Amino acid sequence: MGKEIERKFLVDHAKWSQLDKPLGREFRQGYISINPDKTVRVRIAEGQAWLTIKGITTGATRLEYEYEIPVAEAAELLNHFADDEVQKTRYLIEYATKIWEIDVFDGENEGLIIAEIELETEQDAFELPEWIAEEVTDDERYYNSNLSIKPFKLWH
């Protein structure tokens, strides 16, 4: 069974802008189904594409199944079946032996920067980098699927 345990945090813009970062990876992702119990996402990034199915989130945990699919088919799915999309650039930053995924959003979500860390268990200990602001794991407004239909610019 696929399982994702993930915590989300807002990023301090000033500290992030001063950080030495690797090259980011641009993502285009859209949602075929946005249901609180099950979300179906299609994502394209630099010549690769994935179909992802996620279950309901309980705490920081949810079921997740992800499959690589042909890029041309992913583009067709996004163009014909996804009502809303999210564009972002993802940076991978290693800090205290953990990998952080930092998403800098574009378009209607411009101005939003979210850091995510995937864990083995919800009790895993980890250090917070200095560029972390506040935790938003339990705030559904920050789910990418929700940002696709109610962008950051509309409520911030």
JSON list of C-alpha atoms in Angstrom, two decimals:
[
{"chain": "A", "resi": 1, "resn": "MET", "atom": "CA", "xyz": [0.00, 0.00, 0.00]},
{"chain": "A", "resi": 2, "resn": "GLY", "atom": "CA", "xyz": [1.34, 3.46, -0.89]},
{"chain": "A", "resi": 3, "resn": "LYS", "atom": "CA", "xyz": [1.45, 5.95, 1.94]},
{"chain": "A", "resi": 4, "resn": "GLU", "atom": "CA", "xyz": [2.61, 9.55, 2.16]},
{"chain": "A", "resi": 5, "resn": "ILE", "atom": "CA", "xyz": [3.46, 11.24, 5.45]},
{"chain": "A", "resi": 6, "resn": "GLU", "atom": "CA", "xyz": [4.13, 14.88, 4.77]},
{"chain": "A", "resi": 7, "resn": "ARG", "atom": "CA", "xyz": [4.28, 18.12, 6.73]},
{"chain": "A", "resi": 8, "resn": "LYS", "atom": "CA", "xyz": [3.91, 21.54, 5.12]},
{"chain": "A", "resi": 9, "resn": "PHE", "atom": "CA", "xyz": [5.33, 24.90, 6.15]},
{"chain": "A", "resi": 10, "resn": "LEU", "atom": "CA", "xyz": [5.24, 28.44, 4.85]},
{"chain": "A", "resi": 11, "resn": "VAL", "atom": "CA", "xyz": [8.63, 29.86, 3.90]},
{"chain": "A", "resi": 12, "resn": "ASP", "atom": "CA", "xyz": [10.03, 33.20, 5.03]},
{"chain": "A", "resi": 13, "resn": "HIS", "atom": "CA", "xyz": [10.46, 35.13, 1.76]},
{"chain": "A", "resi": 14, "resn": "ALA", "atom": "CA", "xyz": [13.36, 37.29, 2.91]},
{"chain": "A", "resi": 15, "resn": "LYS", "atom": "CA", "xyz": [15.40, 34.35, 4.20]},
{"chain": "A", "resi": 16, "resn": "TRP", "atom": "CA", "xyz": [14.53, 32.24, 1.15]},
{"chain": "A", "resi": 17, "resn": "SER", "atom": "CA", "xyz": [15.72, 34.96, -1.23]},
{"chain": "A", "resi": 18, "resn": "GLN", "atom": "CA", "xyz": [19.12, 34.98, 0.49]},
{"chain": "A", "resi": 19, "resn": "LEU", "atom": "CA", "xyz": [19.55, 31.20, 0.39]},
{"chain": "A", "resi": 20, "resn": "ASP", "atom": "CA", "xyz": [21.96, 29.64, -2.11]},
{"chain": "A", "resi": 21, "resn": "LYS", "atom": "CA", "xyz": [19.63, 27.35, -4.09]},
{"chain": "A", "resi": 22, "resn": "PRO", "atom": "CA", "xyz": [20.11, 24.62, -6.69]},
{"chain": "A", "resi": 23, "resn": "LEU", "atom": "CA", "xyz": [18.31, 24.87, -10.02]},
{"chain": "A", "resi": 24, "resn": "GLY", "atom": "CA", "xyz": [14.57, 24.46, -9.68]},
{"chain": "A", "resi": 25, "resn": "ARG", "atom": "CA", "xyz": [12.31, 22.17, -11.66]},
{"chain": "A", "resi": 26, "resn": "GLU", "atom": "CA", "xyz": [9.17, 23.61, -13.26]},
{"chain": "A", "resi": 27, "resn": "PHE", "atom": "CA", "xyz": [5.91, 21.73, -12.74]},
{"chain": "A", "resi": 28, "resn": "ARG", "atom": "CA", "xyz": [2.57, 21.91, -14.51]},
{"chain": "A", "resi": 29, "resn": "GLN", "atom": "CA", "xyz": [-0.08, 19.99, -12.67]},
{"chain": "A", "resi": 30, "resn": "GLY", "atom": "CA", "xyz": [-3.81, 19.70, -12.93]},
{"chain": "A", "resi": 31, "resn": "TYR", "atom": "CA", "xyz": [-6.59, 17.83, -11.21]},
{"chain": "A", "resi": 32, "resn": "ILE", "atom": "CA", "xyz": [-9.02, 15.43, -12.83]},
{"chain": "A", "resi": 33, "resn": "SER", "atom": "CA", "xyz": [-10.81, 14.86, -9.54]},
{"chain": "A", "resi": 34, "resn": "ILE", "atom": "CA", "xyz": [-10.79, 17.07, -6.47]},
{"chain": "A", "resi": 35, "resn": "ASN", "atom": "CA", "xyz": [-12.77, 15.19, -3.91]},
{"chain": "A", "resi": 36, "resn": "PRO", "atom": "CA", "xyz": [-11.77, 15.35, -0.22]},
{"chain": "A", "resi": 37, "resn": "ASP", "atom": "CA", "xyz": [-11.72, 11.53, -0.13]},
{"chain": "A", "resi": 38, "resn": "LYS", "atom": "CA", "xyz": [-9.77, 11.05, -3.36]},
{"chain": "A", "resi": 39, "resn": "THR", "atom": "CA", "xyz": [-7.77, 13.36, -5.58]},
{"chain": "A", "resi": 40, "resn": "VAL", "atom": "CA", "xyz": [-6.47, 12.48, -9.05]},
{"chain": "A", "resi": 41, "resn": "ARG", "atom": "CA", "xyz": [-3.59, 14.61, -10.28]},
{"chain": "A", "resi": 42, "resn": "VAL", "atom": "CA", "xyz": [-1.60, 14.75, -13.52]},
{"chain": "A", "resi": 43, "resn": "ARG", "atom": "CA", "xyz": [1.84, 16.36, -13.38]},
{"chain": "A", "resi": 44, "resn": "ILE", "atom": "CA", "xyz": [4.46, 17.19, -16.01]},
{"chain": "A", "resi": 45, "resn": "ALA", "atom": "CA", "xyz": [8.01, 18.27, -15.19]},
{"chain": "A", "resi": 46, "resn": "GLU", "atom": "CA", "xyz": [10.93, 18.50, -17.62]},
{"chain": "A", "resi": 47, "resn": "GLY", "atom": "CA", "xyz": [10.18, 15.59, -19.90]},
{"chain": "A", "resi": 48, "resn": "GLN", "atom": "CA", "xyz": [8.53, 13.34, -17.31]},
{"chain": "A", "resi": 49, "resn": "ALA", "atom": "CA", "xyz": [4.90, 12.91, -16.29]},
{"chain": "A", "resi": 50, "resn": "TRP", "atom": "CA", "xyz": [2.95, 11.18, -13.55]},
{"chain": "A", "resi": 51, "resn": "LEU", "atom": "CA", "xyz": [-0.58, 10.22, -12.64]},
{"chain": "A", "resi": 52, "resn": "THR", "atom": "CA", "xyz": [-1.13, 10.38, -8.88]},
{"chain": "A", "resi": 53, "resn": "ILE", "atom": "CA", "xyz": [-4.08, 9.24, -6.79]},
{"chain": "A", "resi": 54, "resn": "LYS", "atom": "CA", "xyz": [-4.27, 10.48, -3.19]},
{"chain": "A", "resi": 55, "resn": "GLY", "atom": "CA", "xyz": [-6.69, 9.52, -0.45]},
{"chain": "A", "resi": 56, "resn": "ILE", "atom": "CA", "xyz": [-8.08, 11.53, 2.44]},
{"chain": "A", "resi": 57, "resn": "THR", "atom": "CA", "xyz": [-5.52, 13.13, 4.76]},
{"chain": "A", "resi": 58, "resn": "THR", "atom": "CA", "xyz": [-5.59, 12.11, 8.40]},
{"chain": "A", "resi": 59, "resn": "GLY", "atom": "CA", "xyz": [-3.07, 14.08, 10.44]},
{"chain": "A", "resi": 60, "resn": "ALA", "atom": "CA", "xyz": [-0.07, 14.22, 8.10]},
{"chain": "A", "resi": 61, "resn": "THR", "atom": "CA", "xyz": [-0.75, 10.83, 6.47]},
{"chain": "A", "resi": 62, "resn": "ARG", "atom": "CA", "xyz": [-2.68, 9.72, 3.40]},
{"chain": "A", "resi": 63, "resn": "LEU", "atom": "CA", "xyz": [-2.69, 6.95, 0.85]},
{"chain": "A", "resi": 64, "resn": "GLU", "atom": "CA", "xyz": [-0.80, 7.83, -2.31]},
{"chain": "A", "resi": 65, "resn": "TYR", "atom": "CA", "xyz": [-0.23, 5.93, -5.54]},
{"chain": "A", "resi": 66, "resn": "GLU", "atom": "CA", "xyz": [1.90, 7.47, -8.29]},
{"chain": "A", "resi": 67, "resn": "TYR", "atom": "CA", "xyz": [2.64, 6.13, -11.76]},
{"chain": "A", "resi": 68, "resn": "GLU", "atom": "CA", "xyz": [4.89, 7.49, -14.49]},
{"chain": "A", "resi": 69, "resn": "ILE", "atom": "CA", "xyz": [2.97, 7.99, -17.73]},
{"chain": "A", "resi": 70, "resn": "PRO", "atom": "CA", "xyz": [3.94, 9.22, -21.22]},
{"chain": "A", "resi": 71, "resn": "VAL", "atom": "CA", "xyz": [4.33, 13.01, -21.38]},
{"chain": "A", "resi": 72, "resn": "ALA", "atom": "CA", "xyz": [2.10, 13.31, -24.47]},
{"chain": "A", "resi": 73, "resn": "GLU", "atom": "CA", "xyz": [-0.73, 11.49, -22.69]},
{"chain": "A", "resi": 74, "resn": "ALA", "atom": "CA", "xyz": [-0.26, 13.64, -19.58]},
{"chain": "A", "resi": 75, "resn": "ALA", "atom": "CA", "xyz": [-0.55, 16.78, -21.71]},
{"chain": "A", "resi": 76, "resn": "GLU", "atom": "CA", "xyz": [-3.74, 15.44, -23.30]},
{"chain": "A", "resi": 77, "resn": "LEU", "atom": "CA", "xyz": [-5.19, 14.63, -19.87]},
{"chain": "A", "resi": 78, "resn": "LEU", "atom": "CA", "xyz": [-4.36, 18.13, -18.62]},
{"chain": "A", "resi": 79, "resn": "ASN", "atom": "CA", "xyz": [-5.73, 19.80, -21.75]},
{"chain": "A", "resi": 80, "resn": "HIS", "atom": "CA", "xyz": [-8.97, 17.80, -21.91]},
{"chain": "A", "resi": 81, "resn": "PHE", "atom": "CA", "xyz": [-9.85, 16.68, -18.39]},
{"chain": "A", "resi": 82, "resn": "ALA", "atom": "CA", "xyz": [-8.24, 19.01, -15.85]},
{"chain": "A", "resi": 83, "resn": "ASP", "atom": "CA", "xyz": [-10.41, 22.00, -15.01]},
{"chain": "A", "resi": 84, "resn": "ASP", "atom": "CA", "xyz": [-7.78, 23.81, -12.98]},
{"chain": "A", "resi": 85, "resn": "GLU", "atom": "CA", "xyz": [-3.99, 23.81, -12.83]},
{"chain": "A", "resi": 86, "resn": "VAL", "atom": "CA", "xyz": [-1.14, 24.88, -10.60]},
{"chain": "A", "resi": 87, "resn": "GLN", "atom": "CA", "xyz": [2.25, 26.04, -11.87]},
{"chain": "A", "resi": 88, "resn": "LYS", "atom": "CA", "xyz": [5.28, 26.06, -9.61]},
{"chain": "A", "resi": 89, "resn": "THR", "atom": "CA", "xyz": [9.02, 25.65, -9.46]},
{"chain": "A", "resi": 90, "resn": "ARG", "atom": "CA", "xyz": [10.31, 23.03, -7.04]},
{"chain": "A", "resi": 91, "resn": "TYR", "atom": "CA", "xyz": [13.66, 23.19, -5.31]},
{"chain": "A", "resi": 92, "resn": "LEU", "atom": "CA", "xyz": [15.18, 20.27, -3.39]},
{"chain": "A", "resi": 93, "resn": "ILE", "atom": "CA", "xyz": [17.19, 21.40, -0.37]},
{"chain": "A", "resi": 94, "resn": "GLU", "atom": "CA", "xyz": [19.03, 19.05, 1.98]},
{"chain": "A", "resi": 95, "resn": "TYR", "atom": "CA", "xyz": [19.02, 20.19, 5.58]},
{"chain": "A", "resi": 96, "resn": "ALA", "atom": "CA", "xyz": [20.12, 18.13, 8.61]},
{"chain": "A", "resi": 97, "resn": "THR", "atom": "CA", "xyz": [20.02, 14.85, 6.61]},
{"chain": "A", "resi": 98, "resn": "LYS", "atom": "CA", "xyz": [16.45, 15.44, 5.37]},
{"chain": "A", "resi": 99, "resn": "ILE", "atom": "CA", "xyz": [15.34, 16.52, 1.90]},
{"chain": "A", "resi": 100, "resn": "TRP", "atom": "CA", "xyz": [12.95, 19.48, 1.79]},
{"chain": "A", "resi": 101, "resn": "GLU", "atom": "CA", "xyz": [10.82, 20.18, -1.29]},
{"chain": "A", "resi": 102, "resn": "ILE", "atom": "CA", "xyz": [10.24, 23.92, -1.63]},
{"chain": "A", "resi": 103, "resn": "ASP", "atom": "CA", "xyz": [7.53, 24.99, -4.07]},
{"chain": "A", "resi": 104, "resn": "VAL", "atom": "CA", "xyz": [7.59, 28.55, -5.38]},
{"chain": "A", "resi": 105, "resn": "PHE", "atom": "CA", "xyz": [4.20, 29.09, -6.97]},
{"chain": "A", "resi": 106, "resn": "ASP", "atom": "CA", "xyz": [3.46, 31.05, -10.15]},
{"chain": "A", "resi": 107, "resn": "GLY", "atom": "CA", "xyz": [0.33, 32.40, -11.79]},
{"chain": "A", "resi": 108, "resn": "GLU", "atom": "CA", "xyz": [-2.66, 32.93, -9.50]},
{"chain": "A", "resi": 109, "resn": "ASN", "atom": "CA", "xyz": [-0.67, 31.50, -6.57]},
{"chain": "A", "resi": 110, "resn": "GLU", "atom": "CA", "xyz": [2.32, 33.80, -7.08]},
{"chain": "A", "resi": 111, "resn": "GLY", "atom": "CA", "xyz": [3.74, 34.97, -3.77]},
{"chain": "A", "resi": 112, "resn": "LEU", "atom": "CA", "xyz": [3.22, 31.62, -2.07]},
{"chain": "A", "resi": 113, "resn": "ILE", "atom": "CA", "xyz": [6.21, 29.51, -1.08]},
{"chain": "A", "resi": 114, "resn": "ILE", "atom": "CA", "xyz": [5.61, 26.19, 0.68]},
{"chain": "A", "resi": 115, "resn": "ALA", "atom": "CA", "xyz": [8.20, 23.77, 2.07]},
{"chain": "A", "resi": 116, "resn": "GLU", "atom": "CA", "xyz": [7.29, 20.10, 2.47]},
{"chain": "A", "resi": 117, "resn": "ILE", "atom": "CA", "xyz": [9.11, 17.30, 4.21]},
{"chain": "A", "resi": 118, "resn": "GLU", "atom": "CA", "xyz": [8.22, 13.63, 3.80]},
{"chain": "A", "resi": 119, "resn": "LEU", "atom": "CA", "xyz": [8.65, 11.43, 6.85]},
{"chain": "A", "resi": 120, "resn": "GLU", "atom": "CA", "xyz": [8.73, 7.71, 7.61]},
{"chain": "A", "resi": 121, "resn": "THR", "atom": "CA", "xyz": [6.32, 8.14, 10.56]},
{"chain": "A", "resi": 122, "resn": "GLU", "atom": "CA", "xyz": [4.34, 11.08, 11.93]},
{"chain": "A", "resi": 123, "resn": "GLN", "atom": "CA", "xyz": [6.59, 10.97, 15.01]},
{"chain": "A", "resi": 124, "resn": "ASP", "atom": "CA", "xyz": [9.88, 11.37, 13.08]},
{"chain": "A", "resi": 125, "resn": "ALA", "atom": "CA", "xyz": [12.03, 14.12, 14.54]},
{"chain": "A", "resi": 126, "resn": "PHE", "atom": "CA", "xyz": [13.57, 16.73, 12.23]},
{"chain": "A", "resi": 127, "resn": "GLU", "atom": "CA", "xyz": [15.20, 20.14, 12.47]},
{"chain": "A", "resi": 128, "resn": "LEU", "atom": "CA", "xyz": [13.50, 23.20, 11.01]},
{"chain": "A", "resi": 129, "resn": "PRO", "atom": "CA", "xyz": [15.65, 25.31, 8.71]},
{"chain": "A", "resi": 130, "resn": "GLU", "atom": "CA", "xyz": [15.85, 29.02, 9.57]},
{"chain": "A", "resi": 131, "resn": "TRP", "atom": "CA", "xyz": [13.84, 29.87, 6.45]},
{"chain": "A", "resi": 132, "resn": "ILE", "atom": "CA", "xyz": [10.74, 28.06, 7.73]},
{"chain": "A", "resi": 133, "resn": "ALA", "atom": "CA", "xyz": [7.95, 30.37, 8.94]},
{"chain": "A", "resi": 134, "resn": "GLU", "atom": "CA", "xyz": [4.86, 28.51, 10.20]},
{"chain": "A", "resi": 135, "resn": "GLU", "atom": "CA", "xyz": [3.39, 25.05, 9.82]},
{"chain": "A", "resi": 136, "resn": "VAL", "atom": "CA", "xyz": [0.30, 24.72, 7.62]},
{"chain": "A", "resi": 137, "resn": "THR", "atom": "CA", "xyz": [-0.01, 20.92, 7.44]},
{"chain": "A", "resi": 138, "resn": "ASP", "atom": "CA", "xyz": [-3.57, 21.01, 8.78]},
{"chain": "A", "resi": 139, "resn": "ASP", "atom": "CA", "xyz": [-4.70, 24.03, 6.74]},
{"chain": "A", "resi": 140, "resn": "GLU", "atom": "CA", "xyz": [-6.53, 22.67, 3.69]},
{"chain": "A", "resi": 141, "resn": "ARG", "atom": "CA", "xyz": [-6.22, 26.02, 1.87]},
{"chain": "A", "resi": 142, "resn": "TYR", "atom": "CA", "xyz": [-2.59, 25.09, 1.19]},
{"chain": "A", "resi": 143, "resn": "TYR", "atom": "CA", "xyz": [-3.33, 21.75, -0.48]},
{"chain": "A", "resi": 144, "resn": "ASN", "atom": "CA", "xyz": [-2.27, 22.05, -4.13]},
{"chain": "A", "resi": 145, "resn": "SER", "atom": "CA", "xyz": [-5.65, 20.73, -5.24]},
{"chain": "A", "resi": 146, "resn": "ASN", "atom": "CA", "xyz": [-7.40, 23.52, -3.33]},
{"chain": "A", "resi": 147, "resn": "LEU", "atom": "CA", "xyz": [-4.94, 26.13, -4.61]},
{"chain": "A", "resi": 148, "resn": "SER", "atom": "CA", "xyz": [-5.95, 25.12, -8.13]},
{"chain": "A", "resi": 149, "resn": "ILE", "atom": "CA", "xyz": [-9.58, 26.14, -7.53]},
{"chain": "A", "resi": 150, "resn": "LYS", "atom": "CA", "xyz": [-9.15, 28.87, -4.90]},
{"chain": "A", "resi": 151, "resn": "PRO", "atom": "CA", "xyz": [-5.77, 30.46, -5.58]},
{"chain": "A", "resi": 152, "resn": "PHE", "atom": "CA", "xyz": [-3.65, 32.18, -2.95]},
{"chain": "A", "resi": 153, "resn": "LYS", "atom": "CA", "xyz": [-4.26, 35.61, -4.52]},
{"chain": "A", "resi": 154, "resn": "LEU", "atom": "CA", "xyz": [-8.00, 35.33, -3.79]},
{"chain": "A", "resi": 155, "resn": "TRP", "atom": "CA", "xyz": [-7.73, 34.83, -0.03]},
{"chain": "A", "resi": 156, "resn": "HIS", "atom": "CA", "xyz": [-4.38, 36.19, 1.08]}
]
